[in-house]
Short mmCIF file of C-alpha atoms in Angstrom, two decimals:
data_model
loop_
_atom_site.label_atom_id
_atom_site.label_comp_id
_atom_site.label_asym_id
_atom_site.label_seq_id
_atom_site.Cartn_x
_atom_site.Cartn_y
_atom_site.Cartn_z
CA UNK O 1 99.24 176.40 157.80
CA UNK O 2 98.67 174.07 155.01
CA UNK O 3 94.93 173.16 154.99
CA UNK O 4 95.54 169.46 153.61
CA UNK O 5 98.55 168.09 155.32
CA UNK O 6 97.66 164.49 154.85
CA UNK O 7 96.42 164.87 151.84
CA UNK O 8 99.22 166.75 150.11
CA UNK O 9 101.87 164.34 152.17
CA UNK O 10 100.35 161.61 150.02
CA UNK O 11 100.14 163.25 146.89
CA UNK O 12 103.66 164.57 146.80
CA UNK O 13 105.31 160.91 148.41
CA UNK O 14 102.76 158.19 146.86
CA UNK O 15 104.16 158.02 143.24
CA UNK O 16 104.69 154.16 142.68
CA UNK O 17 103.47 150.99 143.17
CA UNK O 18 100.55 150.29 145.36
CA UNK O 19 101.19 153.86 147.07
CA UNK O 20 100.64 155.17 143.57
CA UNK O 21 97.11 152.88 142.96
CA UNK O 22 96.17 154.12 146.06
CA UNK O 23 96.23 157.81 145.37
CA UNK O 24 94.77 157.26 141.65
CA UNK O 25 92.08 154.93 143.31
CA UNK O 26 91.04 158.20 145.71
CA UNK O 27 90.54 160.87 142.92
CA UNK O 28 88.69 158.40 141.25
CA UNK O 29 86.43 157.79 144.16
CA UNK O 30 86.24 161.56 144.45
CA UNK O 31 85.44 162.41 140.29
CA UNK O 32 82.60 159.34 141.38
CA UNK O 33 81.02 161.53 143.84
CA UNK O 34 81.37 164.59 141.99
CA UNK O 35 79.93 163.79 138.94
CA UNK O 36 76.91 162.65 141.12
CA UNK O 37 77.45 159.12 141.93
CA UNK O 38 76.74 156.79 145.12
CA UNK O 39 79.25 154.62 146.64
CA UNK O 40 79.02 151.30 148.75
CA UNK O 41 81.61 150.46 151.15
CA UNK O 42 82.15 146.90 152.38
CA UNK O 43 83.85 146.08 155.59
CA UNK O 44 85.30 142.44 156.14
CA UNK O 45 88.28 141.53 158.13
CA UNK O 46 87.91 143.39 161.67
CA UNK O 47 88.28 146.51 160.54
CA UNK O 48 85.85 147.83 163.66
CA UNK O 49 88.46 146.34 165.76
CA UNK O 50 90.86 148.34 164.18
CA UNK O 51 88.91 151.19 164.70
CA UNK O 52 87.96 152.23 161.17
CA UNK O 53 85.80 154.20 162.76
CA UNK O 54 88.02 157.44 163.16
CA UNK O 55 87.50 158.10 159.51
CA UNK O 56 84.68 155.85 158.14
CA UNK O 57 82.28 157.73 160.14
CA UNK O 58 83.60 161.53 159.06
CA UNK O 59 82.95 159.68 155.73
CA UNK O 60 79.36 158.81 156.29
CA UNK O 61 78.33 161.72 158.29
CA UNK O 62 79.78 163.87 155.13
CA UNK O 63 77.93 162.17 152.33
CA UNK O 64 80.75 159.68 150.85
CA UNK O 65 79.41 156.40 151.39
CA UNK O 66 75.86 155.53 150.49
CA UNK O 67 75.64 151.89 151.73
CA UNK O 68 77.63 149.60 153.60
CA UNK O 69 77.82 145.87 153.50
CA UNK O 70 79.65 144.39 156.40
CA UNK O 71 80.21 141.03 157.95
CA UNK O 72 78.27 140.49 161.28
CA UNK O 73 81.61 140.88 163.38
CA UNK O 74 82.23 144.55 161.75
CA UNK O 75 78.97 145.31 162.97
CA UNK O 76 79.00 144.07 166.52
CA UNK O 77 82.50 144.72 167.14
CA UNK O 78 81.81 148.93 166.19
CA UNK O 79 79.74 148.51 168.89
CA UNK O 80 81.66 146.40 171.33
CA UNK O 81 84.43 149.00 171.17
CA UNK O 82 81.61 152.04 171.38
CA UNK O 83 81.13 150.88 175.03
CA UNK O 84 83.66 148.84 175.90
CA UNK O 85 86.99 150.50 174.63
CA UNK O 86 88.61 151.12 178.11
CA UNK O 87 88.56 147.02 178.86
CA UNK O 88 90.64 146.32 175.61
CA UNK O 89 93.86 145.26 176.10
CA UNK O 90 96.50 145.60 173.15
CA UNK O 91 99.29 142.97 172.90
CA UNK O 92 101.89 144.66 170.66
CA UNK O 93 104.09 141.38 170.94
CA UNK O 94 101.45 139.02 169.90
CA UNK O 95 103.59 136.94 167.92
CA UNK O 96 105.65 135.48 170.84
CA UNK O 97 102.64 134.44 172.95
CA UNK O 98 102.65 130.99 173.69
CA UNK O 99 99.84 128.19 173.56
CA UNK O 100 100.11 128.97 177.75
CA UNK O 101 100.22 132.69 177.10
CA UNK O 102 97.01 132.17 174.77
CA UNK O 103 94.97 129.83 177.34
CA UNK O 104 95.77 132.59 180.29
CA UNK O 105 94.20 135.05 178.07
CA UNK O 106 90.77 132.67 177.54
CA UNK O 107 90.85 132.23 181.05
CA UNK O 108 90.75 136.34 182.04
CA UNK O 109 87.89 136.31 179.24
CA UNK O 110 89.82 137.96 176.51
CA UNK O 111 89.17 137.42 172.77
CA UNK O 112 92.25 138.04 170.49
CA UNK O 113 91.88 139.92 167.34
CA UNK O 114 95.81 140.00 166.32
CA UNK O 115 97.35 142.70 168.98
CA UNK O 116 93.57 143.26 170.82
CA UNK O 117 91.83 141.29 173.26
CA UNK O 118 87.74 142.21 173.17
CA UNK O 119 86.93 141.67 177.00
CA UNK O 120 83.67 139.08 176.90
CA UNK O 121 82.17 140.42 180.08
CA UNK O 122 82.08 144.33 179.62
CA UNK O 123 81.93 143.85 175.56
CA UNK O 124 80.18 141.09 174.58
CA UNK O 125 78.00 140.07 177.01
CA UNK O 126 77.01 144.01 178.17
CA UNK O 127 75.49 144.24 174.36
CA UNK O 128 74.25 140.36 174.21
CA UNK O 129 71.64 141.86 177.31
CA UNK O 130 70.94 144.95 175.81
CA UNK O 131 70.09 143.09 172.39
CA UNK O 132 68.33 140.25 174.03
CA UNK O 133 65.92 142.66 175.46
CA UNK O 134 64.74 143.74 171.80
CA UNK O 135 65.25 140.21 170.36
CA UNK O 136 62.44 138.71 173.23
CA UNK O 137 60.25 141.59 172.82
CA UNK O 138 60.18 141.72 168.70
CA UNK O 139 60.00 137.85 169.26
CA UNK O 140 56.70 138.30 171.20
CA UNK O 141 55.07 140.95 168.76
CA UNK O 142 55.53 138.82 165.82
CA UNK O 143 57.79 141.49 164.58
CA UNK O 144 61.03 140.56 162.29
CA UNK O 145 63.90 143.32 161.78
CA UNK O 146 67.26 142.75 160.07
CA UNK O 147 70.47 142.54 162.31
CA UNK O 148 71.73 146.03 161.69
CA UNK O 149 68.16 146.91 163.23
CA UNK O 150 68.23 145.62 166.19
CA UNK O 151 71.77 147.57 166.87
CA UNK O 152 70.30 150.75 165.91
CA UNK O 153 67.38 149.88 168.26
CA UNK O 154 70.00 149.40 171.58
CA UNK O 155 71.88 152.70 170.23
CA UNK O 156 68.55 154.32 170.90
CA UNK O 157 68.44 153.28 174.78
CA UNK O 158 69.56 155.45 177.05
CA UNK O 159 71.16 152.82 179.32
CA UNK O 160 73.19 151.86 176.74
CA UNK O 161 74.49 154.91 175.87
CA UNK O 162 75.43 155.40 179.49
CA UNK O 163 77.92 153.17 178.82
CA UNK O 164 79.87 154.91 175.98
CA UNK O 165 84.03 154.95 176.74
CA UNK O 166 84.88 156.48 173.16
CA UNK O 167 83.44 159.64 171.58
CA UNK O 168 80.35 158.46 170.00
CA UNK O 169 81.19 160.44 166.39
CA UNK O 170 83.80 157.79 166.39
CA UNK O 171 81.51 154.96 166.09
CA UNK O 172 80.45 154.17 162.08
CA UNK O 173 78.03 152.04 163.29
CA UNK O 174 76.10 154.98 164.97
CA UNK O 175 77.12 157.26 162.08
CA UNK O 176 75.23 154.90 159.85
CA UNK O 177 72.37 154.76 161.95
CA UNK O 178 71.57 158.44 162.31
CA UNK O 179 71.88 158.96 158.46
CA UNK O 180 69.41 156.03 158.45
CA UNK O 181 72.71 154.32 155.71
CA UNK O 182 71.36 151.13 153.80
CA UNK O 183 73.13 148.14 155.77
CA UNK O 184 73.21 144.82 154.48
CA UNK O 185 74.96 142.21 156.74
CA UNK O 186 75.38 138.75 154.83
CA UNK O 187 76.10 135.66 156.79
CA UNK O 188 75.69 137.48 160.13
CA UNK O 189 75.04 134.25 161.58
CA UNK O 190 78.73 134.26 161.77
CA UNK O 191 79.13 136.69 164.50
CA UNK O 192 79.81 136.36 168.41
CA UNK O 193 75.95 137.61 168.16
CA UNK O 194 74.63 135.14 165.27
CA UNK O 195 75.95 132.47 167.58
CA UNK O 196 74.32 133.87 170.65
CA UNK O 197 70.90 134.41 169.23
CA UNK O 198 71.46 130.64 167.91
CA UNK O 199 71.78 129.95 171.58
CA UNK O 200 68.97 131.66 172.86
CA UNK O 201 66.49 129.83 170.10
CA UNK O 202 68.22 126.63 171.50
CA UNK O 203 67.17 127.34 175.09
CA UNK O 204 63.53 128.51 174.01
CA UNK O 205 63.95 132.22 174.80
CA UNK O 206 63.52 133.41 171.72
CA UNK O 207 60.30 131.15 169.57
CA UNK O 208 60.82 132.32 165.93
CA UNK O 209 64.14 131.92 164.48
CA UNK O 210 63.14 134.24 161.65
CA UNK O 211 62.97 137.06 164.53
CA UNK O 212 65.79 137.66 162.76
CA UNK O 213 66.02 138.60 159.12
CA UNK O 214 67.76 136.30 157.00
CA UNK O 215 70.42 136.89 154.50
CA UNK O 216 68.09 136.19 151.20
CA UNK O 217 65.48 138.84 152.68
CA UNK O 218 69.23 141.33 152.91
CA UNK O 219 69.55 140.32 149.33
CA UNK O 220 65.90 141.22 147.95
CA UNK O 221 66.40 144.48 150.19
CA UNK O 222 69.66 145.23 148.11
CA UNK O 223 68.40 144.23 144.59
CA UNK O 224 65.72 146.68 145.68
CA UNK O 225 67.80 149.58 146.88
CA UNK O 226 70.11 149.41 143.38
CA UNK O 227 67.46 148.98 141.33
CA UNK O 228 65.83 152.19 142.75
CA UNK O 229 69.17 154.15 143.20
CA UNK O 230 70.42 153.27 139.98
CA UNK O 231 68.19 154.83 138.21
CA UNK O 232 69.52 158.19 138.82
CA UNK O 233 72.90 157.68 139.63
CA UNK O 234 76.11 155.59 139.31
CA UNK O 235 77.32 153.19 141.91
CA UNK O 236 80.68 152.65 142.79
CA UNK O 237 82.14 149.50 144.90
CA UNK O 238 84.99 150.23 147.28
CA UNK O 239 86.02 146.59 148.75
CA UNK O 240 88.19 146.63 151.81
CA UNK O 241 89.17 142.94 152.15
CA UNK O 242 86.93 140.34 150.84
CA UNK O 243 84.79 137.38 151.64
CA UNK O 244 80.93 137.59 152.17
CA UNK O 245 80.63 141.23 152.36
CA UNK O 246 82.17 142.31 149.06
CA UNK O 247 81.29 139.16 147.31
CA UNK O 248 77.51 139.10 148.39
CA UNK O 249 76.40 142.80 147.34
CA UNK O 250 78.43 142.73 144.34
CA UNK O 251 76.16 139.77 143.13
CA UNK O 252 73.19 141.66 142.87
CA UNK O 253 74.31 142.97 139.28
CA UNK O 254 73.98 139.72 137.06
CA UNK O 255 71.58 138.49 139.48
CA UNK O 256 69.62 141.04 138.32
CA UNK O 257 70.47 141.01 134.45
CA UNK O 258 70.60 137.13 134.61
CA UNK O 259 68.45 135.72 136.90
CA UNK O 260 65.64 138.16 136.71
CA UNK O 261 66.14 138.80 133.18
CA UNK O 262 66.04 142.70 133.38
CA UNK O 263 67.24 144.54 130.80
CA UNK O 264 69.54 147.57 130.85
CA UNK O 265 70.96 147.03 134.04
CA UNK O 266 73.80 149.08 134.87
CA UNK O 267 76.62 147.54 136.16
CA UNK O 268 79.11 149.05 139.10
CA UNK O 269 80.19 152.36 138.04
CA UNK O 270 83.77 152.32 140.07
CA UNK O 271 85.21 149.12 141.74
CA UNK O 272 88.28 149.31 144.04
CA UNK O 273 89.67 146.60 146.88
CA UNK O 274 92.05 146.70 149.35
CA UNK O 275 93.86 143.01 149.31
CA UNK O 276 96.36 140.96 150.60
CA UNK O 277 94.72 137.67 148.78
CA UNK O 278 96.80 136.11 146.12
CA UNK O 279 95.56 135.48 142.55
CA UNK O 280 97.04 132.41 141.77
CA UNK O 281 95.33 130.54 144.41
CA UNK O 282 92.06 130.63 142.60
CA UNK O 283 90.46 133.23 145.64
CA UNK O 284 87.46 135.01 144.69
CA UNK O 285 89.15 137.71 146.88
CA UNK O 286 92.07 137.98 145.37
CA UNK O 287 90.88 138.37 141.43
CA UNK O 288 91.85 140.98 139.47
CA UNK O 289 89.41 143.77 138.74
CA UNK O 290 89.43 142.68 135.31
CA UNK O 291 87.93 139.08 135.75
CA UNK O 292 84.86 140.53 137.19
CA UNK O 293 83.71 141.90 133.26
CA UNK O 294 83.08 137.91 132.62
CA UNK O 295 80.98 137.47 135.88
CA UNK O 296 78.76 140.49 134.98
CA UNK O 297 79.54 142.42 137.44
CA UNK O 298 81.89 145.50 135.96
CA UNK O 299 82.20 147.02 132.21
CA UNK O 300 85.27 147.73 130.44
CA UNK O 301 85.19 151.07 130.89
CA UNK O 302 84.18 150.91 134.84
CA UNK O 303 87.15 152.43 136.62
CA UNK O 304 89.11 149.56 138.45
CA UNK O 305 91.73 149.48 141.32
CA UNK O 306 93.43 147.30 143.39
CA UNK O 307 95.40 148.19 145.77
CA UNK O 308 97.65 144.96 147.53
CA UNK O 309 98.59 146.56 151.53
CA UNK O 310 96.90 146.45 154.62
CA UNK O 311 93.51 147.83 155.04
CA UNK O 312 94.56 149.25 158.47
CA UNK O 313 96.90 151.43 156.33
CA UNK O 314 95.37 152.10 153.13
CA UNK O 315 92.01 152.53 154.04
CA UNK O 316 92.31 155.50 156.57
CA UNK O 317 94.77 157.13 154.11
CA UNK O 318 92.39 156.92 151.10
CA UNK O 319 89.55 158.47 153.72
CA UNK O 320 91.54 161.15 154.22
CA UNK O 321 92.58 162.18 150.74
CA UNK O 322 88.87 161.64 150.09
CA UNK O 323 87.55 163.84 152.62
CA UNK O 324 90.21 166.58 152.17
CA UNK O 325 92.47 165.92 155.54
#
């Protein structure tokens, strides 16, 4: 039985075009690793919803991503569908709801992501008491953790894991946390959980706003971490989508050649996105590779890719050529 059916499937059909980048974007992600270099993944759109899961964890758990940046809804919706996943309900003919159709969903309590409803009650709300718990307590102790902290905190709890519907090695989120994975989580104010903790400051439950770790401490943490991993090894920057959490970490490069005035500062050693954004619109998101060499952030030589599909498509595919499937 072939031992790489996935794998081979893509390398025998994927010969043009953007099925073509995608292939030549995977054996350059894999010559990264081999020659000895890291590789941060960053997760916008709702690619937990998606359930990026299935193969971004195999990924972590074997050693292929190093660090993740991801906007606050990747990393509360990993875990919404971690305990959660049997309450989802999928609306394959999403585009012929109507405004009524829409308002009977908001009034069952279910959140649509495209063609899946997150159910508030048993998703949202089930983690906003398990998180509260450790916001109030950290709150009380004078202790401050980053988001992605306080999730690896409830992961711990054996209540909460009680509540598991999917097979935990399915969850990148909890992948991430058992490798102990540098997380940074820009903007996570902007999260069904940013806005909640927002509420509970409101109401006086929690005292400290700053409970919470703030996005500039996420940034000093990441200047840190590639200053420190640098040193012995290329980076590489594999974008799927764009927005905060590919354009934050990517930053950290001039910021630290220009702002801090450090010399011989290596700049990303691979760079490939995933996109649907359009150039000509002006998008940060949707800029060629090649416009990132006057920002700082790549060299001339730094392999570059872009690959212009659907993340839901191309980035499971890539994790499986990647991993060998």
């Amino acid at each position: 039985m072939n031992a790489q059916p996935i794998t081979n499937f893509i390398k025998h059909h994927f010969r043009h075009f953007n099925a073509a980048a995608l292939v030549e974007a995977a054996e350059a992600y894999r010559r990264h690793l081999d020659s000895g270099g890291k590789m941060m993944v960053t997760l916008a759109g709702a690619m937990s919803t998606a359930e990026l899961g299935l193969s971004l964890a195999e990924m972590i758990r074997q050693d292929k991503v190093h660090a993740i940046s991801c906007t606050g809804a990747n990393l509360e919706e990993d875990v919404f569908n971690l305990v959660a996943h049997d309450y989802y309900e999928r609306i394959p003919h999403y585009r012929d709801l109507t405004p009524q159709d829409e308002k009977a969903l908001l009034e069952r309590h279910l959140n649509r992501v495209t063609d899946t409803c997150i159910p508030e009650g048993e998703a949202m709300r089930r983690i906003e008491s398990f998180i509260l718990e450790e916001w109030m307590a950290s709150d009380a102790r004078g202790e401050r953790l980053f988001p992605h902290e306080f999730f690896w905190r409830i992961l711990d709890n054996p209540r909460l894991q009680a509540n598991y519907q999917i097979d935990p090695k399915d969850s990148w989120v909890l992948a991430a946390k058992e490798k102990r994975l540098p997380m940074f989580v820009p903007g996570w104010e902007d999260s069904t959980l940013g806005n909640m903790y927002a509420g509970h400051c409101i109401t006086g439950d929690i005292k400290h706003v700053h409970t919470v770790r703030t996005g500039i401490e996420y940034m000093i943490e990441l200047a840190n971490w590639y200053t420190e991993t640098s040193v012995t090894a290329s980076i590489g920057f594999f974008q799927i989508g764009g927005g905060i959490a590919g354009d934050f970490p990517i930053c950290v490069v001039p910021m630290l050649h220009q702002d801090l005035r450090r010399e011989n500062v290596p700049v990303w050693g691979y760079f490939c996105q995933i996109s649907d954004s359009t150039t000509s619109y002006g998008s940060y998101s949707g800029a060629v590779p090649n416009e990132k060499i006057t920002w700082g952030k790549l060299a001339v030589e730094t392999p570059k890719f872009i690959i212009e599909s659907d993340a839901s498509i191309v980035a499971p595919l890539m994790f499986a050529c990647i991993l060998g499937w």
